[in-house]
mmCIF file of C-alpha atoms and ligand atoms in Angstrom:
data_model
loop_
_atom_site.group_PDB
_atom_site.id
_atom_site.type_symbol
_atom_site.label_atom_id
_atom_site.label_comp_id
_atom_site.label_asym_id
_atom_site.label_seq_id
_atom_site.Cartn_x
_atom_site.Cartn_y
_atom_site.Cartn_z
ATOM 1 C CA UNK H 1 4.885 -29.152 -67.046
ATOM 2 C CA UNK H 2 8.649 -28.563 -66.727
ATOM 3 C CA UNK H 3 11.073 -29.420 -69.541
ATOM 4 C CA UNK H 4 12.438 -32.530 -67.792
ATOM 5 C CA UNK H 5 8.916 -33.771 -67.007
ATOM 6 C CA UNK H 6 8.196 -33.388 -70.740
ATOM 7 C CA UNK H 7 11.247 -35.560 -71.495
ATOM 8 C CA UNK H 8 10.034 -38.196 -69.016
ATOM 9 C CA UNK H 9 6.592 -38.003 -70.653
ATOM 10 C CA UNK H 10 8.182 -38.368 -74.147
ATOM 11 C CA UNK H 11 6.810 -34.989 -75.246
ATOM 12 C CA UNK H 12 10.398 -33.851 -75.899
ATOM 13 C CA UNK H 13 13.065 -36.083 -77.429
ATOM 14 C CA UNK H 14 16.206 -36.830 -75.490
ATOM 15 C CA UNK H 15 19.124 -39.232 -75.812
ATOM 16 C CA UNK H 16 17.986 -41.707 -73.164
ATOM 17 C CA UNK H 17 20.637 -43.881 -71.542
ATOM 18 C CA UNK H 18 18.937 -45.744 -68.720
ATOM 19 C CA UNK H 19 15.933 -45.747 -66.452
ATOM 20 C CA UNK H 20 14.749 -47.435 -63.291
ATOM 21 C CA UNK H 21 11.344 -47.329 -61.653
ATOM 22 C CA UNK H 22 12.119 -43.926 -60.144
ATOM 23 C CA UNK H 23 15.018 -42.455 -62.105
ATOM 24 C CA UNK H 24 15.851 -41.471 -65.687
ATOM 25 C CA UNK H 25 19.257 -40.857 -67.304
ATOM 26 C CA UNK H 26 19.725 -38.927 -70.555
ATOM 27 C CA UNK H 27 22.399 -36.881 -72.292
ATOM 28 C CA UNK H 28 22.720 -33.192 -71.472
ATOM 29 C CA UNK H 29 21.773 -31.004 -74.466
ATOM 30 C CA UNK H 30 24.761 -28.697 -73.832
ATOM 31 C CA UNK H 31 27.411 -31.156 -72.669
ATOM 32 C CA UNK H 32 30.452 -29.976 -70.742
ATOM 33 C CA UNK H 33 32.193 -33.001 -72.307
ATOM 34 C CA UNK H 34 30.986 -35.706 -74.727
ATOM 35 C CA UNK H 35 28.894 -38.232 -72.794
ATOM 36 C CA UNK H 36 27.751 -35.738 -70.131
ATOM 37 C CA UNK H 37 24.482 -37.097 -68.706
ATOM 38 C CA UNK H 38 21.833 -35.984 -66.252
ATOM 39 C CA UNK H 39 20.361 -38.310 -63.634
ATOM 40 C CA UNK H 40 16.911 -37.166 -62.579
ATOM 41 C CA UNK H 41 14.058 -38.425 -60.403
ATOM 42 C CA UNK H 42 10.823 -39.201 -62.271
ATOM 43 C CA UNK H 43 8.911 -37.351 -59.576
ATOM 44 C CA UNK H 44 8.994 -33.616 -60.145
ATOM 45 C CA UNK H 45 10.671 -31.729 -57.349
ATOM 46 C CA UNK H 46 12.531 -28.469 -57.826
ATOM 47 C CA UNK H 47 15.686 -29.256 -55.893
ATOM 48 C CA UNK H 48 17.471 -32.361 -54.653
ATOM 49 C CA UNK H 49 16.778 -31.198 -51.112
ATOM 50 C CA UNK H 50 13.046 -31.515 -51.853
ATOM 51 C CA UNK H 51 13.484 -35.284 -52.250
ATOM 52 C CA UNK H 52 13.014 -37.631 -49.345
ATOM 53 C CA UNK H 53 16.228 -39.221 -48.132
ATOM 54 C CA UNK H 54 15.084 -42.526 -49.611
ATOM 55 C CA UNK H 55 14.477 -40.893 -53.010
ATOM 56 C CA UNK H 56 17.876 -39.176 -52.844
ATOM 57 C CA UNK H 57 19.557 -42.511 -52.131
ATOM 58 C CA UNK H 58 17.785 -44.065 -55.138
ATOM 59 C CA UNK H 59 19.020 -41.183 -57.283
ATOM 60 C CA UNK H 60 22.588 -41.627 -56.055
ATOM 61 C CA UNK H 61 22.329 -45.371 -56.588
ATOM 62 C CA UNK H 62 21.840 -44.706 -60.310
ATOM 63 C CA UNK H 63 24.573 -42.042 -60.346
ATOM 64 C CA UNK H 64 26.951 -44.684 -59.009
ATOM 65 C CA UNK H 65 25.887 -47.222 -61.667
ATOM 66 C CA UNK H 66 26.375 -44.588 -64.382
ATOM 67 C CA UNK H 67 29.857 -43.790 -63.081
ATOM 68 C CA UNK H 68 30.764 -47.472 -63.079
ATOM 69 C CA UNK H 69 29.323 -47.894 -66.580
ATOM 70 C CA UNK H 70 31.393 -44.960 -67.875
ATOM 71 C CA UNK H 71 34.535 -46.593 -66.479
ATOM 72 C CA UNK H 72 33.627 -50.009 -67.936
ATOM 73 C CA UNK H 73 32.487 -48.748 -71.339
ATOM 74 C CA UNK H 74 34.718 -45.744 -71.973
ATOM 75 C CA UNK H 75 37.580 -46.421 -69.532
ATOM 76 C CA UNK H 76 37.324 -42.794 -68.431
ATOM 77 C CA UNK H 77 40.152 -41.825 -66.091
ATOM 78 C CA UNK H 78 37.972 -39.276 -64.280
ATOM 79 C CA UNK H 79 34.509 -37.836 -63.839
ATOM 80 C CA UNK H 80 32.827 -34.837 -62.289
ATOM 81 C CA UNK H 81 29.569 -35.019 -60.371
ATOM 82 C CA UNK H 82 27.734 -31.723 -60.115
ATOM 83 C CA UNK H 83 24.569 -30.657 -58.331
ATOM 84 C CA UNK H 84 23.385 -27.095 -58.824
ATOM 85 C CA UNK H 85 20.787 -26.669 -56.119
ATOM 86 C CA UNK H 86 18.925 -23.371 -56.232
ATOM 87 C CA UNK H 87 19.206 -20.357 -58.534
ATOM 88 C CA UNK H 88 21.951 -18.885 -56.349
ATOM 89 C CA UNK H 89 24.029 -22.004 -57.097
ATOM 90 C CA UNK H 90 23.456 -21.741 -60.849
ATOM 91 C CA UNK H 91 20.515 -24.124 -61.204
ATOM 92 C CA UNK H 92 18.692 -23.348 -64.452
ATOM 93 C CA UNK H 93 16.235 -26.225 -64.758
ATOM 94 C CA UNK H 94 14.092 -26.528 -61.655
ATOM 95 C CA UNK H 95 13.610 -30.270 -61.722
ATOM 96 C CA UNK H 96 16.198 -31.882 -59.455
ATOM 97 C CA UNK H 97 19.119 -33.497 -61.259
ATOM 98 C CA UNK H 98 22.713 -34.638 -60.889
ATOM 99 C CA UNK H 99 25.263 -34.068 -63.653
ATOM 100 C CA UNK H 100 27.697 -36.923 -64.392
ATOM 101 C CA UNK H 101 30.488 -35.620 -66.618
ATOM 102 C CA UNK H 102 33.109 -38.034 -67.988
ATOM 103 C CA UNK H 103 36.608 -36.556 -68.220
ATOM 104 C CA UNK H 104 38.844 -38.086 -70.856
ATOM 105 C CA UNK H 105 40.918 -34.922 -71.073
ATOM 106 C CA UNK H 106 41.293 -31.835 -68.901
ATOM 107 C CA UNK H 107 38.407 -29.333 -68.887
ATOM 108 C CA UNK H 108 38.506 -27.119 -71.950
ATOM 109 C CA UNK H 109 37.362 -23.997 -70.121
ATOM 110 C CA UNK H 110 35.017 -23.249 -73.019
ATOM 111 C CA UNK H 111 31.329 -22.650 -72.376
ATOM 112 C CA UNK H 112 29.130 -25.635 -73.284
ATOM 113 C CA UNK H 113 27.169 -25.287 -76.511
ATOM 114 C CA UNK H 114 23.983 -26.980 -77.729
ATOM 115 C CA UNK H 115 24.597 -30.315 -79.451
ATOM 116 C CA UNK H 116 22.093 -31.880 -81.897
ATOM 117 C CA UNK H 117 20.075 -34.836 -80.623
ATOM 118 C CA UNK H 118 21.620 -37.205 -83.182
ATOM 119 C CA UNK H 119 25.137 -36.311 -82.025
ATOM 120 C CA UNK H 120 24.124 -36.778 -78.390
ATOM 121 C CA UNK H 121 22.617 -40.176 -79.261
ATOM 122 C CA UNK H 122 25.899 -41.258 -80.818
ATOM 123 C CA UNK H 123 27.868 -39.951 -77.833
ATOM 124 C CA UNK H 124 25.926 -42.136 -75.381
ATOM 125 C CA UNK H 125 25.218 -45.107 -77.686
ATOM 126 C CA UNK H 126 27.666 -47.483 -75.986
ATOM 127 C CA UNK H 127 26.478 -46.458 -72.532
ATOM 128 C CA UNK H 128 22.834 -47.066 -73.493
ATOM 129 C CA UNK H 129 23.747 -50.476 -74.955
ATOM 130 C CA UNK H 130 25.579 -51.343 -71.737
ATOM 131 C CA UNK H 131 22.477 -50.719 -69.628
ATOM 132 C CA UNK H 132 20.252 -52.520 -72.143
ATOM 133 C CA UNK H 133 22.405 -55.593 -72.410
ATOM 134 C CA UNK H 134 23.813 -56.001 -68.917
ATOM 135 C CA UNK H 135 21.678 -54.020 -66.510
ATOM 136 C CA UNK H 136 23.276 -53.644 -63.119
ATOM 137 C CA UNK H 137 21.243 -55.298 -60.421
ATOM 138 C CA UNK H 138 21.201 -52.969 -57.490
HETATM 139 P P1 5GP Z 1 21.511 -26.828 -64.170
HETATM 140 O O1 5GP Z 1 22.305 -25.581 -64.387
HETATM 141 O O2 5GP Z 1 20.056 -26.548 -63.886
HETATM 142 O O3 5GP Z 1 22.158 -27.730 -63.165
HETATM 143 O O4 5GP Z 1 21.627 -27.614 -65.527
HETATM 144 C C1 5GP Z 1 20.553 -27.893 -66.363
HETATM 145 C C2 5GP Z 1 21.107 -28.673 -67.521
HETATM 146 O O5 5GP Z 1 20.027 -29.089 -68.321
HETATM 147 C C3 5GP Z 1 22.051 -27.862 -68.427
HETATM 148 O O6 5GP Z 1 23.331 -28.489 -68.446
HETATM 149 C C4 5GP Z 1 21.359 -27.888 -69.781
HETATM 150 O O7 5GP Z 1 22.258 -28.043 -70.851
HETATM 151 C C5 5GP Z 1 20.421 -29.060 -69.668
HETATM 152 N N1 5GP Z 1 19.184 -28.917 -70.444
HETATM 153 C C6 5GP Z 1 18.347 -27.850 -70.478
HETATM 154 N N2 5GP Z 1 17.309 -28.084 -71.296
HETATM 155 C C7 5GP Z 1 17.481 -29.333 -71.775
HETATM 156 C C8 5GP Z 1 16.715 -30.153 -72.673
HETATM 157 O O8 5GP Z 1 15.664 -29.774 -73.180
HETATM 158 N N3 5GP Z 1 17.195 -31.386 -72.939
HETATM 159 C C9 5GP Z 1 18.364 -31.858 -72.395
HETATM 160 N N4 5GP Z 1 18.750 -33.073 -72.740
HETATM 161 N N5 5GP Z 1 19.101 -31.114 -71.546
HETATM 162 C C10 5GP Z 1 18.672 -29.866 -71.248
HETATM 163 ZN ZN1 ZN Z 2 9.699 -31.625 -63.785
#
């Protein structure tokens, strides 16, 4: 089982933010900025291009809600979306995912480092509460 499937299966802890029937959102363990999350399909496929178009649209639907939530909760002035699809493009975990990276300040240029689970939980606490208390009906 891949590392993201283990997170979905609760075999590995993660700082969960939100989930739908088909999609899970949790904090990246090595965030490029505080609040960096990954949006992943529950079904294991290696790359986003292995999803059906319908599944890809469901994934993007959640990406959009996460972006809106980051604006509402953190008033972020900018965000980066990133999809690394295939080893040649820098993909390291071969379970399809989309990075949503809030930008409150310009990119530091420093390489991301591992952040403890507790710190990640704190970083996404308000975002998780937002989805728990006022889930977006899509
Ligand atoms: P990729 O380069 O494949 O697009 O990015 C994979 C991302 O998954 C990286 O940003 C990395 O920090 C993150 N990651 C890898 N292993 C784990 C893990 O066990 N838990 C969490 N939360 N993130 C992980
Ligand atoms: Zn998987």
